[in-house]
Amino acid sequence: MSSVYATATHIPTGEVTRTLGPFDSRHAAYVAVGEVVGQVLTWERQATGAYLAEKYPMLWTVEEREVGSVL
């Protein structure tokens, strides 16, 4: 079983600064990120299956993770 998480990475430093989740769906993660940043973001699908959106200086990633995986 997998859960969806949203992770914020500070673009200039590459430091992961925040993780939200777990969520039951990508949509719920998108909504949560929008509430954190104060606007709806445009998400782009990556070849890895993750979705990315930028709100400089943060890069948000939404992806499914297997339950019990290392965060």
mmCIF file of N, CA and C in Angstrom:
data_model
loop_
_atom_site.group_PDB
_atom_site.id
_atom_site.type_symbol
_atom_site.label_atom_id
_atom_site.label_comp_id
_atom_site.label_asym_id
_atom_site.label_seq_id
_atom_site.Cartn_x
_atom_site.Cartn_y
_atom_site.Cartn_z
ATOM 1 N N MET A 1 0.846 -1.176 0.000
ATOM 2 C CA MET A 1 0.000 0.000 0.000
ATOM 3 C C MET A 1 0.888 1.234 0.000
ATOM 4 N N SER A 2 0.461 2.276 -0.705
ATOM 5 C CA SER A 2 1.263 3.485 -0.773
ATOM 6 C C SER A 2 0.461 4.690 -0.305
ATOM 7 N N SER A 3 1.189 5.712 0.085
ATOM 8 C CA SER A 3 0.613 6.979 0.485
ATOM 9 C C SER A 3 1.290 8.074 -0.319
ATOM 10 N N VAL A 4 0.648 9.226 -0.392
ATOM 11 C CA VAL A 4 1.166 10.347 -1.158
ATOM 12 C C VAL A 4 1.732 11.384 -0.195
ATOM 13 N N TYR A 5 2.922 11.887 -0.516
ATOM 14 C CA TYR A 5 3.587 12.912 0.286
ATOM 15 C C TYR A 5 3.964 14.092 -0.598
ATOM 16 N N ALA A 6 4.019 15.277 0.008
ATOM 17 C CA ALA A 6 4.500 16.483 -0.659
ATOM 18 C C ALA A 6 5.741 16.951 0.085
ATOM 19 N N THR A 7 6.800 17.226 -0.655
ATOM 20 C CA THR A 7 8.067 17.638 -0.065
ATOM 21 C C THR A 7 8.499 18.962 -0.666
ATOM 22 N N ALA A 8 8.942 19.888 0.199
ATOM 23 C CA ALA A 8 9.462 21.178 -0.249
ATOM 24 C C ALA A 8 10.979 21.165 -0.170
ATOM 25 N N THR A 9 11.626 21.549 -1.271
ATOM 26 C CA THR A 9 13.078 21.650 -1.318
ATOM 27 C C THR A 9 13.451 23.089 -1.619
ATOM 28 N N HIS A 10 14.355 23.650 -0.817
ATOM 29 C CA HIS A 10 14.845 25.016 -1.035
ATOM 30 C C HIS A 10 15.772 24.982 -2.243
ATOM 31 N N ILE A 11 15.397 25.654 -3.319
ATOM 32 C CA ILE A 11 16.117 25.547 -4.591
ATOM 33 C C ILE A 11 17.579 25.972 -4.479
ATOM 34 N N PRO A 12 17.908 27.133 -3.892
ATOM 35 C CA PRO A 12 19.327 27.531 -3.859
ATOM 36 C C PRO A 12 20.237 26.574 -3.087
ATOM 37 N N THR A 13 19.726 25.937 -2.032
ATOM 38 C CA THR A 13 20.586 25.088 -1.197
ATOM 39 C C THR A 13 20.359 23.592 -1.408
ATOM 40 N N GLY A 14 19.212 23.211 -1.958
ATOM 41 C CA GLY A 14 18.884 21.805 -2.131
ATOM 42 C C GLY A 14 18.405 21.134 -0.852
ATOM 43 N N GLU A 15 18.195 21.914 0.198
ATOM 44 C CA GLU A 15 17.769 21.371 1.488
ATOM 45 C C GLU A 15 16.261 21.097 1.497
ATOM 46 N N VAL A 16 15.875 19.903 1.934
ATOM 47 C CA VAL A 16 14.460 19.586 2.122
ATOM 48 C C VAL A 16 14.011 20.299 3.392
ATOM 49 N N THR A 17 13.013 21.163 3.267
ATOM 50 C CA THR A 17 12.607 21.992 4.395
ATOM 51 C C THR A 17 11.276 21.591 5.011
ATOM 52 N N ARG A 18 10.478 20.832 4.265
ATOM 53 C CA ARG A 18 9.155 20.476 4.790
ATOM 54 C C ARG A 18 8.612 19.264 4.058
ATOM 55 N N THR A 19 7.907 18.417 4.801
ATOM 56 C CA THR A 19 7.202 17.284 4.215
ATOM 57 C C THR A 19 5.789 17.275 4.755
ATOM 58 N N LEU A 20 4.827 17.168 3.852
ATOM 59 C CA LEU A 20 3.410 17.095 4.213
ATOM 60 C C LEU A 20 2.888 15.714 3.868
ATOM 61 N N GLY A 21 1.987 15.205 4.679
ATOM 62 C CA GLY A 21 1.376 13.917 4.366
ATOM 63 C C GLY A 21 1.460 12.985 5.538
ATOM 64 N N PRO A 22 0.970 11.808 5.370
ATOM 65 C CA PRO A 22 0.522 11.176 4.127
ATOM 66 C C PRO A 22 -0.899 11.601 3.736
ATOM 67 N N PHE A 23 -1.132 11.565 2.433
ATOM 68 C CA PHE A 23 -2.441 11.861 1.861
ATOM 69 C C PHE A 23 -2.952 10.618 1.136
ATOM 70 N N ASP A 24 -4.259 10.557 0.960
ATOM 71 C CA ASP A 24 -4.866 9.424 0.252
ATOM 72 C C ASP A 24 -4.786 9.575 -1.267
ATOM 73 N N SER A 25 -4.557 10.805 -1.744
ATOM 74 C CA SER A 25 -4.521 11.035 -3.190
ATOM 75 C C SER A 25 -3.576 12.186 -3.522
ATOM 76 N N ARG A 26 -3.148 12.247 -4.784
ATOM 77 C CA ARG A 26 -2.327 13.374 -5.240
ATOM 78 C C ARG A 26 -3.115 14.662 -5.120
ATOM 79 N N HIS A 27 -4.391 14.607 -5.446
ATOM 80 C CA HIS A 27 -5.214 15.811 -5.381
ATOM 81 C C HIS A 27 -5.191 16.425 -3.977
ATOM 82 N N ALA A 28 -5.327 15.598 -2.959
ATOM 83 C CA ALA A 28 -5.291 16.099 -1.580
ATOM 84 C C ALA A 28 -3.941 16.749 -1.277
ATOM 85 N N ALA A 29 -2.862 16.172 -1.798
ATOM 86 C CA ALA A 29 -1.533 16.755 -1.602
ATOM 87 C C ALA A 29 -1.420 18.095 -2.317
ATOM 88 N N TYR A 30 -1.939 18.186 -3.554
ATOM 89 C CA TYR A 30 -1.907 19.451 -4.299
ATOM 90 C C TYR A 30 -2.645 20.544 -3.532
ATOM 91 N N VAL A 31 -3.806 20.205 -2.987
ATOM 92 C CA VAL A 31 -4.608 21.175 -2.232
ATOM 93 C C VAL A 31 -3.841 21.635 -0.994
ATOM 94 N N ALA A 32 -3.227 20.712 -0.280
ATOM 95 C CA ALA A 32 -2.469 21.058 0.925
ATOM 96 C C ALA A 32 -1.297 21.983 0.599
ATOM 97 N N VAL A 33 -0.577 21.687 -0.475
ATOM 98 C CA VAL A 33 0.536 22.553 -0.873
ATOM 99 C C VAL A 33 0.014 23.938 -1.234
ATOM 100 N N GLY A 34 -1.092 23.997 -1.962
ATOM 101 C CA GLY A 34 -1.687 25.280 -2.315
ATOM 102 C C GLY A 34 -2.041 26.113 -1.088
ATOM 103 N N GLU A 35 -2.535 25.451 -0.053
ATOM 104 C CA GLU A 35 -2.858 26.160 1.183
ATOM 105 C C GLU A 35 -1.601 26.684 1.860
ATOM 106 N N VAL A 36 -0.526 25.921 1.820
ATOM 107 C CA VAL A 36 0.736 26.342 2.442
ATOM 108 C C VAL A 36 1.333 27.541 1.719
ATOM 109 N N VAL A 37 1.354 27.507 0.377
ATOM 110 C CA VAL A 37 1.986 28.593 -0.383
ATOM 111 C C VAL A 37 1.043 29.751 -0.673
ATOM 112 N N GLY A 38 -0.250 29.550 -0.473
ATOM 113 C CA GLY A 38 -1.206 30.635 -0.654
ATOM 114 C C GLY A 38 -1.704 30.823 -2.069
ATOM 115 N N GLN A 39 -1.495 29.824 -2.930
ATOM 116 C CA GLN A 39 -2.014 29.892 -4.294
ATOM 117 C C GLN A 39 -2.006 28.508 -4.913
ATOM 118 N N VAL A 40 -2.792 28.346 -5.946
ATOM 119 C CA VAL A 40 -2.817 27.080 -6.682
ATOM 120 C C VAL A 40 -1.586 27.038 -7.581
ATOM 121 N N LEU A 41 -0.889 25.914 -7.590
ATOM 122 C CA LEU A 41 0.310 25.760 -8.412
ATOM 123 C C LEU A 41 0.016 24.896 -9.641
ATOM 124 N N THR A 42 0.860 25.033 -10.647
ATOM 125 C CA THR A 42 0.780 24.202 -11.845
ATOM 126 C C THR A 42 1.781 23.068 -11.685
ATOM 127 N N TRP A 43 1.281 21.833 -11.796
ATOM 128 C CA TRP A 43 2.103 20.649 -11.557
ATOM 129 C C TRP A 43 2.540 20.035 -12.875
ATOM 130 N N GLU A 44 3.792 19.592 -12.929
ATOM 131 C CA GLU A 44 4.363 18.967 -14.117
ATOM 132 C C GLU A 44 4.801 17.543 -13.780
ATOM 133 N N ARG A 45 4.332 16.589 -14.568
ATOM 134 C CA ARG A 45 4.684 15.192 -14.323
ATOM 135 C C ARG A 45 6.099 14.908 -14.819
ATOM 136 N N GLN A 46 6.853 14.172 -13.999
ATOM 137 C CA GLN A 46 8.216 13.773 -14.338
ATOM 138 C C GLN A 46 8.229 12.312 -14.785
ATOM 139 N N ALA A 47 9.284 11.912 -15.450
ATOM 140 C CA ALA A 47 9.418 10.530 -15.924
ATOM 141 C C ALA A 47 9.416 9.538 -14.764
ATOM 142 N N THR A 48 9.803 9.984 -13.578
ATOM 143 C CA THR A 48 9.853 9.123 -12.399
ATOM 144 C C THR A 48 8.472 8.859 -11.810
ATOM 145 N N GLY A 49 7.464 9.593 -12.286
ATOM 146 C CA GLY A 49 6.114 9.459 -11.744
ATOM 147 C C GLY A 49 5.786 10.515 -10.703
ATOM 148 N N ALA A 50 6.787 11.287 -10.303
ATOM 149 C CA ALA A 50 6.569 12.381 -9.353
ATOM 150 C C ALA A 50 6.029 13.591 -10.112
ATOM 151 N N TYR A 51 5.414 14.503 -9.379
ATOM 152 C CA TYR A 51 4.918 15.759 -9.938
ATOM 153 C C TYR A 51 5.637 16.909 -9.257
ATOM 154 N N LEU A 52 6.073 17.906 -10.040
ATOM 155 C CA LEU A 52 6.825 19.042 -9.523
ATOM 156 C C LEU A 52 6.092 20.355 -9.783
ATOM 157 N N ALA A 53 6.249 21.288 -8.843
ATOM 158 C CA ALA A 53 5.750 22.647 -9.017
ATOM 159 C C ALA A 53 6.708 23.578 -8.294
ATOM 160 N N GLU A 54 6.984 24.713 -8.906
ATOM 161 C CA GLU A 54 7.910 25.671 -8.311
ATOM 162 C C GLU A 54 7.172 26.904 -7.816
ATOM 163 N N LYS A 55 7.476 27.295 -6.607
ATOM 164 C CA LYS A 55 7.065 28.582 -6.034
ATOM 165 C C LYS A 55 8.332 29.113 -5.388
ATOM 166 N N TYR A 56 9.155 29.796 -6.207
ATOM 167 C CA TYR A 56 10.490 30.192 -5.788
ATOM 168 C C TYR A 56 10.451 30.887 -4.437
ATOM 169 N N PRO A 57 11.326 30.498 -3.526
ATOM 170 C CA PRO A 57 12.527 29.688 -3.687
ATOM 171 C C PRO A 57 12.325 28.197 -3.407
ATOM 172 N N MET A 58 11.079 27.734 -3.410
ATOM 173 C CA MET A 58 10.813 26.336 -3.082
ATOM 174 C C MET A 58 10.392 25.541 -4.321
ATOM 175 N N LEU A 59 10.837 24.289 -4.354
ATOM 176 C CA LEU A 59 10.397 23.329 -5.360
ATOM 177 C C LEU A 59 9.619 22.254 -4.621
ATOM 178 N N TRP A 60 8.357 22.096 -4.981
ATOM 179 C CA TRP A 60 7.489 21.108 -4.339
ATOM 180 C C TRP A 60 7.444 19.849 -5.180
ATOM 181 N N THR A 61 7.515 18.704 -4.539
ATOM 182 C CA THR A 61 7.424 17.404 -5.191
ATOM 183 C C THR A 61 6.303 16.615 -4.537
ATOM 184 N N VAL A 62 5.407 16.078 -5.347
ATOM 185 C CA VAL A 62 4.343 15.200 -4.857
ATOM 186 C C VAL A 62 4.593 13.829 -5.467
ATOM 187 N N GLU A 63 4.664 12.817 -4.585
ATOM 188 C CA GLU A 63 4.935 11.466 -5.067
ATOM 189 C C GLU A 63 4.340 10.433 -4.124
ATOM 190 N N GLU A 64 4.089 9.257 -4.689
ATOM 191 C CA GLU A 64 3.618 8.124 -3.879
ATOM 192 C C GLU A 64 4.819 7.419 -3.292
ATOM 193 N N ARG A 65 4.668 6.982 -2.048
ATOM 194 C CA ARG A 65 5.704 6.206 -1.369
ATOM 195 C C ARG A 65 5.070 4.973 -0.780
ATOM 196 N N GLU A 66 5.798 3.903 -0.791
ATOM 197 C CA GLU A 66 5.319 2.673 -0.166
ATOM 198 C C GLU A 66 5.275 2.862 1.345
ATOM 199 N N VAL A 67 4.231 2.374 1.969
ATOM 200 C CA VAL A 67 4.106 2.453 3.417
ATOM 201 C C VAL A 67 5.280 1.704 4.038
ATOM 202 N N GLY A 68 5.917 2.346 5.010
ATOM 203 C CA GLY A 68 7.073 1.739 5.653
ATOM 204 C C GLY A 68 8.389 2.109 5.012
ATOM 205 N N SER A 69 8.367 2.901 3.920
ATOM 206 C CA SER A 69 9.615 3.308 3.293
ATOM 207 C C SER A 69 10.266 4.407 4.112
ATOM 208 N N VAL A 70 11.536 4.594 3.928
ATOM 209 C CA VAL A 70 12.285 5.615 4.645
ATOM 210 C C VAL A 70 11.939 6.976 4.047
ATOM 211 N N LEU A 71 11.645 7.933 4.924
ATOM 212 C CA LEU A 71 11.321 9.281 4.473
ATOM 213 C C LEU A 71 12.606 10.007 4.347
#
